[in-house]
Short mmCIF file of C-alpha atoms in Angstrom, two decimals:
data_model
loop_
_atom_site.label_atom_id
_atom_site.label_comp_id
_atom_site.label_asym_id
_atom_site.label_seq_id
_atom_site.Cartn_x
_atom_site.Cartn_y
_atom_site.Cartn_z
CA MET D 540 -0.01 22.23 -13.34
CA LEU D 541 3.06 22.39 -10.62
CA SER D 542 6.44 21.42 -12.37
CA SER D 543 9.59 21.24 -12.23
CA PRO D 544 12.87 21.00 -13.92
CA TRP D 545 14.40 18.81 -11.03
CA SER D 546 13.89 15.02 -11.35
CA TRP D 547 15.77 12.67 -8.81
CA ARG D 548 14.50 9.62 -10.05
CA GLN D 549 14.08 8.72 -14.19
CA SER D 550 10.32 7.62 -14.62
CA PRO D 551 9.77 5.01 -17.49
CA THR D 552 7.62 5.87 -20.66
CA LEU D 553 4.09 6.49 -19.95
CA SER D 554 2.49 3.54 -21.54
CA PRO D 555 -0.99 5.00 -23.88
CA SER D 556 -2.90 2.52 -23.14
CA SER D 557 -5.19 2.66 -20.28
CA PRO D 558 -6.06 0.07 -17.75
CA PHE D 559 -9.70 0.14 -18.36
CA ASN D 560 -11.71 -1.05 -21.68
CA PHE D 561 -13.41 2.58 -22.37
CA SER D 562 -13.47 1.52 -26.30
CA LYS D 563 -17.29 1.51 -26.34
CA ARG D 564 -16.85 5.38 -24.92
CA PRO D 565 -18.87 7.80 -26.60
CA ASN D 566 -16.38 10.32 -28.60
CA ARG D 567 -16.07 13.92 -27.60
CA ASN D 568 -17.58 16.32 -29.13
CA SER D 569 -14.96 18.07 -29.71
CA ALA D 570 -11.80 16.74 -30.83
CA GLY D 571 -8.60 17.67 -29.03
CA SER D 572 -10.25 19.64 -26.28
CA SER D 573 -9.18 18.24 -22.71
CA LEU D 574 -12.71 18.69 -21.30
CA VAL D 575 -16.58 18.41 -22.53
CA ALA D 576 -19.03 18.37 -19.99
CA HIS D 577 -21.91 16.18 -20.56
CA GLY D 578 -23.55 16.15 -17.47
CA THR D 579 -26.56 18.66 -16.04
CA ALA D 580 -25.76 18.19 -12.31
CA GLY D 581 -24.40 21.08 -10.96
CA SER D 582 -23.13 24.87 -11.08
CA ASN D 583 -22.49 26.14 -14.01
CA ASP D 584 -19.32 28.52 -12.69
CA THR D 585 -15.85 28.64 -14.94
CA GLY D 586 -12.39 28.31 -12.67
CA GLU D 587 -9.62 30.55 -13.56
CA ASP D 588 -8.11 27.96 -15.91
CA GLY D 589 -11.56 28.07 -17.84
CA LYS D 590 -12.89 25.27 -17.72
CA LYS D 591 -16.38 24.98 -17.09
CA ARG D 592 -17.02 23.27 -13.50
CA ASN D 593 -20.54 21.35 -13.85
CA GLU D 594 -20.06 18.26 -12.44
CA LYS D 595 -19.42 17.40 -8.72
CA VAL D 596 -17.86 14.50 -7.23
CA VAL D 597 -17.36 13.57 -3.23
CA ILE D 598 -14.27 11.85 -2.05
CA VAL D 599 -14.99 10.14 1.47
CA GLY D 600 -11.52 9.36 2.42
CA SER D 601 -7.89 11.69 2.59
CA GLY D 602 -5.13 8.91 2.33
CA TRP D 603 -2.94 7.81 -0.99
CA ALA D 604 -6.11 7.08 -2.49
CA GLY D 605 -8.34 9.58 -1.99
CA LEU D 606 -5.79 12.35 -2.63
CA GLY D 607 -5.01 10.52 -5.75
CA ALA D 608 -8.20 10.24 -6.95
CA ALA D 609 -8.99 14.00 -6.36
CA HIS D 610 -6.09 15.38 -7.50
CA HIS D 611 -6.95 13.85 -11.18
CA LEU D 612 -10.13 15.24 -11.08
CA CYS D 613 -9.30 18.50 -9.63
CA LYS D 614 -7.20 19.19 -12.63
CA GLN D 615 -9.96 17.94 -15.27
CA GLY D 616 -12.11 20.44 -13.65
CA PHE D 617 -14.60 18.46 -11.53
CA ASP D 618 -15.88 20.18 -8.28
CA VAL D 619 -14.13 18.21 -5.85
CA THR D 620 -15.58 17.54 -2.22
CA VAL D 621 -12.73 15.63 0.11
CA LEU D 622 -14.25 14.73 3.51
CA GLU D 623 -12.40 14.50 6.19
CA ASP D 624 -12.41 13.14 9.89
CA ALA D 625 -10.27 13.67 12.64
CA ASP D 626 -8.14 10.25 11.60
CA ASP D 627 -8.13 11.03 7.77
CA TYR D 628 -10.85 8.09 7.79
CA GLY D 629 -8.54 5.54 8.84
CA SER D 630 -5.61 6.26 6.41
CA PRO D 631 -2.57 6.07 8.69
CA VAL D 632 0.41 6.93 6.66
CA GLU D 633 2.66 7.76 9.60
CA ILE D 634 3.00 3.70 10.49
CA GLY D 635 2.49 0.49 8.22
CA ILE D 636 5.16 -0.03 5.04
CA GLN D 637 6.89 3.44 5.22
CA GLY D 638 9.16 3.51 2.66
CA PHE D 639 9.09 4.11 -0.72
CA TRP D 640 10.55 1.44 -3.14
CA ASN D 641 12.03 1.47 -6.33
CA PRO D 642 8.43 0.57 -8.21
CA TYR D 643 6.43 3.61 -7.07
CA GLN D 644 7.02 5.29 -9.95
CA ASN D 645 3.59 6.73 -9.70
CA ILE D 646 4.20 8.25 -6.31
CA PHE D 647 7.98 9.58 -7.63
CA SER D 648 6.19 11.31 -10.73
CA LEU D 649 3.20 12.68 -8.40
CA VAL D 650 6.69 14.48 -6.43
CA ASP D 651 8.20 15.55 -9.37
CA GLU D 652 5.06 17.15 -10.63
CA LEU D 653 4.50 18.76 -7.53
CA GLY D 654 8.19 20.20 -7.50
CA ILE D 655 8.89 19.04 -4.17
CA LYS D 656 11.97 16.94 -2.61
CA PRO D 657 10.64 14.74 0.10
CA PHE D 658 12.86 11.74 -0.39
CA THR D 659 15.96 10.65 1.58
CA ASN D 660 18.70 9.14 -0.97
CA SER D 661 18.10 4.97 -1.20
CA MET D 662 19.54 3.38 1.90
CA LYS D 663 20.44 -0.13 4.01
CA SER D 664 18.12 -1.78 5.71
CA ALA D 665 18.64 -4.57 8.14
CA LEU D 666 16.71 -7.57 9.33
CA TYR D 667 16.81 -9.08 13.07
CA SER D 668 15.52 -12.19 14.19
CA ARG D 669 15.26 -12.70 17.98
CA GLU D 670 18.82 -14.81 17.82
CA GLY D 671 20.54 -11.50 16.53
CA LEU D 672 20.75 -9.73 13.22
CA GLU D 673 20.41 -11.69 10.64
CA VAL D 674 20.21 -9.56 6.98
CA GLU D 675 21.62 -6.42 6.08
CA PHE D 676 19.81 -5.35 2.49
CA PRO D 677 22.48 -3.56 0.13
CA ILE D 678 21.43 -0.70 -2.34
CA TYR D 679 20.89 -3.24 -5.28
CA GLN D 680 21.37 -0.48 -7.85
CA ASP D 681 25.01 0.05 -7.28
CA LEU D 682 25.77 -3.71 -7.37
CA PRO D 683 26.45 -5.65 -10.54
CA GLN D 684 23.01 -6.10 -12.14
CA LEU D 685 21.71 -9.90 -11.84
CA PRO D 686 18.77 -11.67 -13.53
CA SER D 687 16.03 -12.08 -10.93
CA PRO D 688 16.25 -14.00 -7.90
CA LEU D 689 19.82 -13.92 -8.47
CA GLY D 690 20.32 -10.53 -7.16
CA ALA D 691 18.31 -10.70 -3.96
CA LEU D 692 20.43 -14.00 -3.17
CA VAL D 693 23.40 -12.90 -3.96
CA HIS D 694 23.92 -9.39 -3.12
CA THR D 695 21.65 -9.95 0.49
CA GLN D 696 24.23 -9.99 3.27
CA PHE D 697 22.87 -12.81 5.12
CA LEU D 698 24.96 -12.91 8.52
CA ARG D 699 23.85 -16.16 10.28
CA LEU D 700 22.25 -18.14 7.22
CA ASP D 701 24.75 -20.77 5.82
CA LEU D 702 24.67 -21.53 1.75
CA VAL D 703 22.43 -24.71 2.27
CA ASP D 704 19.55 -22.91 3.78
CA ARG D 705 19.12 -19.91 1.58
CA LEU D 706 19.46 -22.05 -1.61
CA THR D 707 16.17 -23.53 -0.28
CA SER D 708 14.28 -20.31 -1.88
CA VAL D 709 15.36 -20.93 -4.94
CA SER D 710 12.52 -23.41 -5.11
CA LEU D 711 10.16 -20.97 -4.11
CA MET D 712 10.60 -19.09 -7.51
CA ALA D 713 8.03 -21.89 -8.91
CA ALA D 714 5.50 -20.44 -7.26
CA VAL D 715 6.32 -17.03 -8.01
CA VAL D 716 6.53 -18.07 -11.84
CA ASP D 717 2.73 -19.82 -11.26
CA PHE D 718 1.86 -16.41 -10.01
CA ASP D 719 0.93 -13.73 -12.17
CA ASN D 720 -1.38 -11.55 -10.42
CA THR D 721 -4.44 -12.93 -12.22
CA ASP D 722 -7.58 -13.47 -10.72
CA THR D 723 -6.71 -17.69 -11.17
CA ALA D 724 -4.16 -16.79 -9.91
CA TRP D 725 -5.16 -14.93 -6.52
CA ARG D 726 -7.80 -17.91 -6.20
CA LYS D 727 -5.39 -20.74 -6.74
CA TYR D 728 -3.07 -19.07 -3.97
CA ASP D 729 -5.36 -17.39 -1.41
CA PRO D 730 -7.19 -20.11 0.14
CA ILE D 731 -3.94 -21.72 1.91
CA THR D 732 -1.36 -19.98 4.09
CA ALA D 733 2.24 -17.88 3.53
CA ARG D 734 3.45 -20.81 6.33
CA GLU D 735 1.98 -23.25 3.85
CA LEU D 736 3.42 -22.02 0.93
CA PHE D 737 7.12 -22.33 2.25
CA ARG D 738 6.28 -25.34 3.60
CA GLN D 739 5.46 -26.92 0.17
CA PHE D 740 8.30 -25.19 -1.53
CA GLY D 741 10.85 -26.86 0.34
CA CYS D 742 11.87 -23.55 2.44
CA SER D 743 14.26 -24.64 5.32
CA GLU D 744 12.65 -23.60 8.85
CA LYS D 745 15.45 -21.53 9.73
CA LEU D 746 15.42 -19.24 6.41
CA TYR D 747 11.64 -19.26 7.40
CA GLN D 748 11.86 -18.58 10.94
CA ASN D 749 14.86 -16.20 11.02
CA VAL D 750 13.82 -14.25 7.07
CA PHE D 751 10.74 -14.63 5.81
CA ARG D 752 8.74 -14.70 8.81
CA PRO D 753 9.81 -11.21 10.41
CA MET D 754 9.45 -10.15 6.92
CA LEU D 755 5.79 -11.18 6.45
CA GLN D 756 5.18 -10.09 9.82
CA VAL D 757 5.84 -6.18 8.96
CA GLY D 758 4.95 -6.09 5.15
CA LEU D 759 1.81 -8.01 5.48
CA PHE D 760 1.60 -7.35 9.42
CA VAL D 761 0.64 -10.59 10.56
CA PRO D 762 2.82 -13.85 11.20
CA PRO D 763 3.00 -16.07 8.18
CA GLU D 764 -0.09 -18.43 9.68
CA GLN D 765 -2.38 -15.80 8.77
CA CYS D 766 -1.12 -14.38 5.38
CA SER D 767 -3.09 -15.36 2.32
CA ALA D 768 -0.24 -17.33 0.19
CA ALA D 769 -1.30 -14.95 -2.97
CA ALA D 770 -0.97 -11.87 -1.02
CA THR D 771 2.63 -13.12 -0.27
CA LEU D 772 3.51 -13.79 -3.10
CA ALA D 773 2.20 -10.35 -4.36
CA MET D 774 4.47 -8.33 -2.23
CA LEU D 775 7.85 -10.34 -2.75
CA TYR D 776 7.39 -10.37 -5.98
CA TYR D 777 6.55 -6.53 -6.32
CA LEU D 778 8.84 -5.25 -3.62
CA ILE D 779 11.82 -7.79 -4.22
CA LEU D 780 12.25 -10.66 -6.62
CA ALA D 781 11.08 -8.77 -10.27
CA HIS D 782 14.21 -6.98 -10.44
CA GLN D 783 17.17 -6.82 -8.02
CA LYS D 784 17.17 -2.92 -8.02
CA ASP D 785 13.06 -2.99 -6.82
CA PHE D 786 13.74 -3.48 -3.36
CA ASP D 787 16.04 -0.33 -3.09
CA ALA D 788 13.98 2.64 -0.93
CA VAL D 789 13.78 5.64 -0.39
CA TRP D 790 12.02 7.50 3.13
CA CYS D 791 10.31 10.49 3.81
CA GLN D 792 12.27 13.14 5.57
CA GLY D 793 9.42 14.28 7.88
CA THR D 794 6.16 12.84 8.22
CA VAL D 795 4.40 12.31 5.12
CA LYS D 796 1.80 14.88 6.10
CA GLU D 797 4.05 17.51 6.41
CA LYS D 798 6.42 16.53 3.49
CA ILE D 799 3.91 14.98 1.13
CA PHE D 800 0.35 15.61 2.03
CA LYS D 801 0.78 19.86 2.87
CA PRO D 802 2.06 20.63 0.12
CA TRP D 803 -0.30 18.29 -2.08
CA LYS D 804 -3.45 19.23 -0.57
CA ASP D 805 -2.07 23.39 -0.41
CA PHE D 806 -2.05 22.54 -4.50
CA MET D 807 -5.73 20.90 -5.20
CA ARG D 808 -6.96 24.50 -2.91
CA THR D 809 -5.68 26.08 -5.95
CA GLN D 810 -7.76 24.06 -8.51
CA GLY D 811 -10.76 24.17 -6.47
CA CYS D 812 -10.33 21.22 -4.26
CA VAL D 813 -12.47 21.72 -0.99
CA PHE D 814 -11.88 19.67 1.94
CA LEU D 815 -14.79 19.35 4.73
CA GLU D 816 -12.76 18.71 7.76
CA GLY D 817 -14.52 16.65 10.69
CA ARG D 818 -17.33 15.08 8.58
CA ARG D 819 -18.24 11.37 9.53
CA VAL D 820 -20.61 9.55 7.19
CA THR D 821 -23.46 8.29 8.28
CA ASP D 822 -25.62 7.47 5.35
CA LEU D 823 -25.30 7.42 1.80
CA LEU D 824 -28.59 8.65 -0.50
CA PHE D 825 -30.22 6.40 -3.27
CA ASP D 826 -32.05 7.71 -6.24
CA GLU D 827 -34.56 4.44 -7.15
CA VAL D 828 -35.36 6.54 -10.92
CA THR D 829 -31.84 6.69 -11.60
CA GLY D 830 -30.50 3.56 -9.99
CA CYS D 831 -26.98 5.67 -8.34
CA ILE D 832 -26.12 7.22 -4.80
CA SER D 833 -27.34 11.04 -5.29
CA GLY D 834 -25.77 11.90 -1.49
CA ILE D 835 -24.27 11.46 1.21
CA ALA D 836 -25.56 11.96 4.67
CA CYS D 837 -23.21 13.20 7.45
CA GLY D 838 -24.86 14.14 10.65
CA GLY D 839 -27.84 16.23 9.50
CA GLU D 840 -25.78 17.56 6.62
CA THR D 841 -26.20 16.21 3.38
CA LEU D 842 -23.78 16.77 0.72
CA ASN D 843 -25.20 15.65 -3.12
CA ALA D 844 -23.00 15.04 -6.13
CA ASP D 845 -22.59 13.15 -9.74
CA ALA D 846 -20.30 10.60 -8.23
CA PHE D 847 -18.78 9.27 -5.47
CA ILE D 848 -15.81 7.95 -4.19
CA LEU D 849 -15.39 5.62 -1.26
CA ALA D 850 -11.23 5.79 -0.18
CA VAL D 851 -11.21 4.88 3.16
CA ARG D 852 -9.73 1.64 5.43
CA ILE D 853 -11.85 -1.47 5.85
CA SER D 854 -13.10 -0.87 9.12
CA THR D 855 -14.38 2.55 8.41
CA LEU D 856 -16.25 0.93 5.60
CA GLN D 857 -17.73 -1.52 8.15
CA GLU D 858 -19.17 0.87 9.82
CA ILE D 859 -20.32 3.05 7.16
CA ILE D 860 -22.14 -0.40 5.36
CA LYS D 861 -23.73 -1.22 9.39
CA ASN D 862 -25.17 2.75 9.31
CA SER D 863 -26.46 2.60 6.10
CA SER D 864 -29.60 1.23 4.72
CA VAL D 865 -28.87 1.48 0.97
CA LEU D 866 -25.23 -0.12 1.16
CA CYS D 867 -26.81 -2.85 3.18
CA THR D 868 -29.06 -3.96 0.07
CA ARG D 869 -25.85 -4.71 -1.83
CA ASN D 870 -24.08 -8.12 -1.41
CA GLU D 871 -20.68 -6.94 -2.26
CA PHE D 872 -20.95 -4.68 1.03
CA LEU D 873 -22.39 -7.24 3.03
CA ARG D 874 -19.33 -9.47 2.19
CA VAL D 875 -17.28 -6.74 3.42
CA MET D 876 -18.19 -7.41 6.50
CA ASN D 877 -16.34 -11.01 6.85
CA LEU D 878 -13.19 -8.82 6.23
CA ALA D 879 -10.58 -7.66 8.78
CA GLY D 880 -7.71 -5.03 9.90
CA VAL D 881 -4.88 -4.86 12.00
CA ASP D 882 -4.01 -3.35 15.21
CA ALA D 883 -0.84 -1.36 14.62
CA LEU D 884 1.07 0.65 17.42
CA SER D 885 3.46 3.61 17.35
CA VAL D 886 5.70 4.46 19.94
CA LYS D 887 7.83 7.59 19.55
CA LEU D 888 10.61 8.19 21.78
CA ARG D 889 13.70 11.08 22.58
CA LEU D 890 16.09 9.62 24.73
CA ASP D 891 18.79 11.46 26.93
CA GLY D 892 21.66 11.10 24.73
CA LYS D 893 23.14 10.01 21.26
CA VAL D 894 23.17 6.00 20.45
CA THR D 895 24.83 4.04 18.37
CA ILE D 896 22.90 2.51 15.63
CA PRO D 897 24.40 0.57 12.70
CA ASN D 898 21.38 1.36 10.30
CA ALA D 899 18.67 3.60 10.57
CA ILE D 900 15.74 1.39 8.86
CA ASN D 901 15.18 -2.23 10.93
CA VAL D 902 12.65 -4.77 10.58
CA CYS D 903 12.45 -7.05 13.87
CA SER D 904 10.51 -10.17 15.28
CA GLY D 905 8.76 -9.80 18.80
CA ASP D 906 8.02 -12.43 21.85
CA ASP D 907 7.83 -15.71 20.26
CA ASN D 908 7.92 -14.54 17.50
CA CYS D 909 4.27 -13.23 18.19
CA PHE D 910 4.02 -10.52 16.01
CA GLY D 911 6.44 -8.15 14.02
CA TRP D 912 8.20 -4.48 14.35
CA THR D 913 10.08 -1.72 13.33
CA PHE D 914 12.66 0.59 14.19
CA PHE D 915 13.54 3.77 12.27
CA ASP D 916 16.30 6.27 13.00
CA LEU D 917 15.23 9.58 12.83
CA ASN D 918 17.73 11.79 13.25
CA VAL D 919 19.06 10.20 9.80
CA LEU D 920 15.87 10.32 8.48
CA HIS D 921 14.03 13.52 9.63
CA ASP D 922 15.02 16.61 8.57
CA GLU D 923 13.73 18.30 11.68
CA HIS D 924 15.90 15.92 13.93
CA LYS D 925 19.40 15.95 12.09
CA GLY D 926 21.81 18.24 14.31
CA ASP D 927 19.53 17.03 17.64
CA PRO D 928 21.81 15.76 20.39
CA MET D 929 19.16 13.97 21.61
CA GLN D 930 18.68 10.38 19.85
CA VAL D 931 14.98 10.37 18.36
CA ILE D 932 13.53 6.92 17.64
CA GLN D 933 10.51 5.82 16.41
CA SER D 934 9.22 2.36 16.61
CA ASP D 935 6.18 0.42 15.16
CA PHE D 936 4.21 -2.64 16.15
CA TYR D 937 2.18 -4.78 13.99
CA TYR D 938 -0.47 -7.89 15.27
CA ALA D 939 0.89 -6.34 19.07
CA ASN D 940 -2.49 -6.52 20.45
CA GLU D 941 -0.40 -7.39 23.66
CA LEU D 942 0.84 -4.24 23.68
CA LEU D 943 -2.11 -2.04 22.73
CA VAL D 944 -3.63 -2.47 25.96
CA LEU D 945 -0.23 -1.53 28.17
CA GLU D 946 -0.04 2.26 29.87
CA ASP D 947 2.03 4.20 28.55
CA GLU D 948 4.59 3.87 30.57
CA HIS D 949 5.00 -0.22 30.46
CA LEU D 950 4.53 0.56 27.22
CA VAL D 951 7.78 2.55 27.01
CA GLY D 952 9.58 0.08 29.24
CA LYS D 953 8.35 -2.52 26.70
CA THR D 954 9.81 -0.69 23.80
CA MET D 955 12.89 0.12 25.01
CA SER D 956 13.44 -3.63 26.04
CA TYR D 957 12.60 -4.76 22.25
CA LEU D 958 15.15 -1.73 21.72
CA ALA D 959 17.88 -2.95 23.91
CA ASP D 960 17.90 -6.94 22.65
CA VAL D 961 18.95 -5.62 19.04
CA VAL D 962 21.30 -2.44 19.64
CA LYS D 963 22.57 -3.18 23.65
CA ASP D 964 23.63 0.70 23.63
CA PHE D 965 19.65 1.33 24.58
CA GLY D 966 20.09 -0.43 27.78
CA ASN D 967 22.45 2.55 29.21
CA SER D 968 19.67 5.51 27.71
CA THR D 969 17.01 7.16 29.46
CA VAL D 970 13.38 8.25 28.15
CA VAL D 971 12.69 11.66 28.17
CA ASP D 972 9.56 12.43 26.08
CA ARG D 973 7.32 10.04 23.87
CA GLU D 974 4.30 10.07 21.71
CA ILE D 975 2.11 7.11 20.96
CA SER D 976 -0.26 6.53 18.79
CA ARG D 977 -2.46 3.54 18.94
CA ASN D 978 -4.55 2.55 15.56
CA SER D 979 -6.94 0.28 15.82
CA LYS D 980 -7.97 -2.24 13.05
CA SER D 981 -5.97 0.42 10.73
CA LEU D 982 -4.21 -1.78 8.27
CA THR D 983 -5.38 -4.36 5.81
CA HIS D 984 -5.64 -8.03 7.13
CA PHE D 985 -4.72 -10.15 3.79
CA PHE D 986 -5.56 -13.54 5.54
CA PRO D 987 -6.61 -16.69 3.42
CA GLY D 988 -9.71 -16.84 1.56
CA SER D 989 -9.72 -12.59 2.05
CA TYR D 990 -9.30 -12.28 -1.43
CA ASP D 991 -13.59 -14.01 -2.05
CA TYR D 992 -14.51 -10.84 -0.07
CA MET D 993 -12.24 -7.87 -1.10
CA MET D 994 -14.02 -5.11 -4.05
CA ARG D 995 -13.60 -4.02 -6.94
CA GLY D 996 -13.19 -0.14 -8.02
CA SER D 997 -16.22 -0.64 -9.88
CA THR D 998 -19.61 -1.42 -7.87
CA SER D 999 -23.23 -1.87 -8.46
CA PHE D 1000 -24.22 1.43 -8.22
CA PRO D 1001 -23.30 3.04 -11.16
CA ASN D 1002 -21.77 6.34 -10.19
CA LEU D 1003 -19.97 5.20 -6.62
CA PHE D 1004 -16.32 4.18 -6.68
CA MET D 1005 -13.60 2.44 -4.69
CA ALA D 1006 -10.35 2.75 -4.08
CA GLY D 1007 -7.60 1.69 -1.48
CA ASP D 1008 -4.59 -0.90 -1.03
CA TRP D 1009 -7.69 -3.61 -0.41
CA ILE D 1010 -9.42 -2.90 -3.61
CA ILE D 1011 -8.81 -5.38 -5.78
CA ASN D 1012 -7.00 -4.74 -9.72
CA ARG D 1013 -4.50 -5.94 -11.70
CA HIS D 1014 -1.83 -3.15 -11.86
CA GLY D 1015 0.56 -4.81 -9.95
CA SER D 1016 1.48 -2.88 -7.16
CA TRP D 1017 1.68 -2.53 -3.70
CA SER D 1018 1.05 -0.49 -0.47
CA GLN D 1019 0.76 3.38 -1.13
CA GLU D 1020 1.88 2.75 -4.51
CA LYS D 1021 -1.15 0.23 -5.11
CA SER D 1022 -3.39 3.01 -3.01
CA TYR D 1023 -2.65 5.92 -5.54
CA VAL D 1024 -2.75 3.88 -8.47
CA THR D 1025 -6.66 2.55 -7.08
CA GLY D 1026 -7.43 6.28 -6.50
CA LEU D 1027 -6.00 7.20 -10.62
CA GLU D 1028 -8.32 4.38 -11.02
CA ALA D 1029 -11.43 5.84 -9.22
CA ALA D 1030 -10.94 9.07 -11.10
CA ASN D 1031 -10.95 7.63 -14.58
CA ARG D 1032 -13.90 5.42 -13.86
CA VAL D 1033 -15.65 9.04 -12.94
CA VAL D 1034 -14.26 10.56 -16.16
CA ASP D 1035 -15.58 7.78 -17.51
CA HIS D 1036 -19.04 7.69 -16.37
CA LEU D 1037 -19.37 11.15 -16.46
CA GLU D 1038 -18.35 11.49 -20.02
CA TYR D 1039 -16.31 14.65 -18.80
CA GLY D 1040 -12.13 15.27 -18.60
CA ASP D 1041 -9.23 13.50 -20.26
CA PHE D 1042 -8.39 9.64 -18.17
CA ALA D 1043 -5.00 9.88 -15.42
CA LYS D 1044 -1.98 8.35 -17.38
CA ILE D 1045 -0.98 5.65 -14.92
CA ILE D 1046 2.45 3.86 -15.29
CA PRO D 1047 2.13 0.16 -15.62
CA VAL D 1048 4.51 -1.80 -13.72
CA GLU D 1049 7.97 -2.63 -15.40
CA GLU D 1050 7.62 -5.66 -17.50
CA ASP D 1051 8.97 -9.10 -15.63
CA GLU D 1052 12.45 -10.01 -17.36
CA GLN D 1053 12.60 -12.24 -20.45
CA HIS D 1054 13.40 -15.45 -18.76
CA ILE D 1055 10.22 -15.02 -16.21
CA GLN D 1056 8.45 -14.44 -19.21
CA ALA D 1057 9.33 -17.19 -20.96
CA LEU D 1058 8.80 -19.44 -17.87
CA ARG D 1059 5.07 -17.93 -17.40
CA GLY D 1060 4.78 -18.83 -20.84
CA LEU D 1061 5.84 -22.04 -20.73
CA ASN D 1062 3.91 -22.44 -17.03
CA ARG D 1063 0.56 -21.22 -19.10
CA SER D 1064 1.18 -23.69 -21.79
CA PHE D 1065 0.98 -26.69 -19.38
CA ASP D 1066 -1.61 -25.43 -17.84
CA GLU D 1067 -3.68 -25.52 -20.90
CA ILE D 1068 -2.61 -28.98 -22.02
CA ARG D 1069 -3.37 -30.30 -18.33
CA ALA D 1070 -7.19 -28.74 -18.40
CA GLN D 1071 -7.66 -31.13 -21.56
CA LEU D 1072 -6.58 -34.12 -20.09
CA PRO D 1073 -9.68 -36.38 -18.26
CA LEU D 1074 -8.23 -35.78 -14.80
CA PRO D 1075 -10.65 -35.37 -11.97
CA SER D 1076 -12.33 -32.21 -11.89
CA ASN D 1077 -12.38 -32.37 -7.68
CA LEU D 1078 -9.31 -32.52 -6.71
CA LEU D 1079 -7.87 -30.03 -4.03
CA TRP D 1080 -5.26 -27.84 -5.70
#
């Protein structure tokens, strides 16, 4: 394992507990041994580290989830093969939520292990409504620490919103306390929209339209009336409200593929991991005797293994299900066909000269608040553009279906118009080069009611497991961190199923602050008392 004495961020102590219940797992044959082979499938080759390599795993997808699973399993001596296709099985790591927030402790631990330094320091950011600059987000860890949510309310610099409007956000904490990331909480809040959530808890129209709406259009990729209230609460609490310092983010000093994934995959290759490019899954093979998946078909090629992990986006899994006579026999997969993805668009522009941009990271609302978008000053963020005499800007658009159909020239003109609306100096600039990426259905749509159709990490096939940011788990993380954590959880399920190797240690989310714990305890007690009262059982919440 690669290691480095350098650690740019202090990680909390690892919890000795596992997120799964492995109490019924058989004991290993040799106490203290890191590996005990129980299976019979595969070869009996021995790696350079002396570990027996006779358990094969095939992982479909090479994003945060797939690589997370592969990373742990190949270190444990598994014979790991990762399938990639032209678009990384729908893992657009350069679009979507691009920051790495303070709670991403598992990802930070990974980069420390790899001995790489891919991130900037924490940076300020800004939010623009259609009316102009609304909010500047400071570096919260540098300011006096206040109990949640006072830090976010007091230290955030609201430039156009008066105190009365800001205070209407406090009542939302009642929903935050009530939503504890349990299955009951998700089922309670998931059927309603984020718009209805803010209305029910008394949020002012101005706060909603100018602050919460653009935040959700970028954080959950769609307008609030199409967002699940449960997903809204989960994201807001994890990234902003749980602790004052949580909203501090660092940014990759280049593309994630070059700065993180390339050295990560190079390390895994030294551990024997094999990456097969250009493979498109066409079906899965089922063994009627064992009830397990025995192989994955990629056209005329078949890959056999002892366990399999599907770590792909929703739209990619839907294509696999459509073509698979095996997956179509199981309701858990058929229900996935009810889920949806969100289109995303990335426009990278090189201009003829520098533009003065107040903040390197910016969140914005689009035309008529129909879509959200972000723009990043790559001259500040990316090493390759530092010192460049020309301005390099990346703009990402979410749920901007009307932009996806435009010709490149028209799209570039639209982008420059949007940029000039928020920073006037862009109006004096000329585009000299461009790079446009259209990503159809590439991001998860957490629409109201979607929780009912999402999958767990285990499936009805004993040796087939799932990973990704849309997989249901109880860790409490979000976005890239959740994808990576579900990959580690999938690896742990493989270890448990094959009784081979050690479990990955997953850093838990930091505990709630004491007053939030107390309020949630009171709320649970109230719910228990209310459940004993003779109230009608058919009332809607």
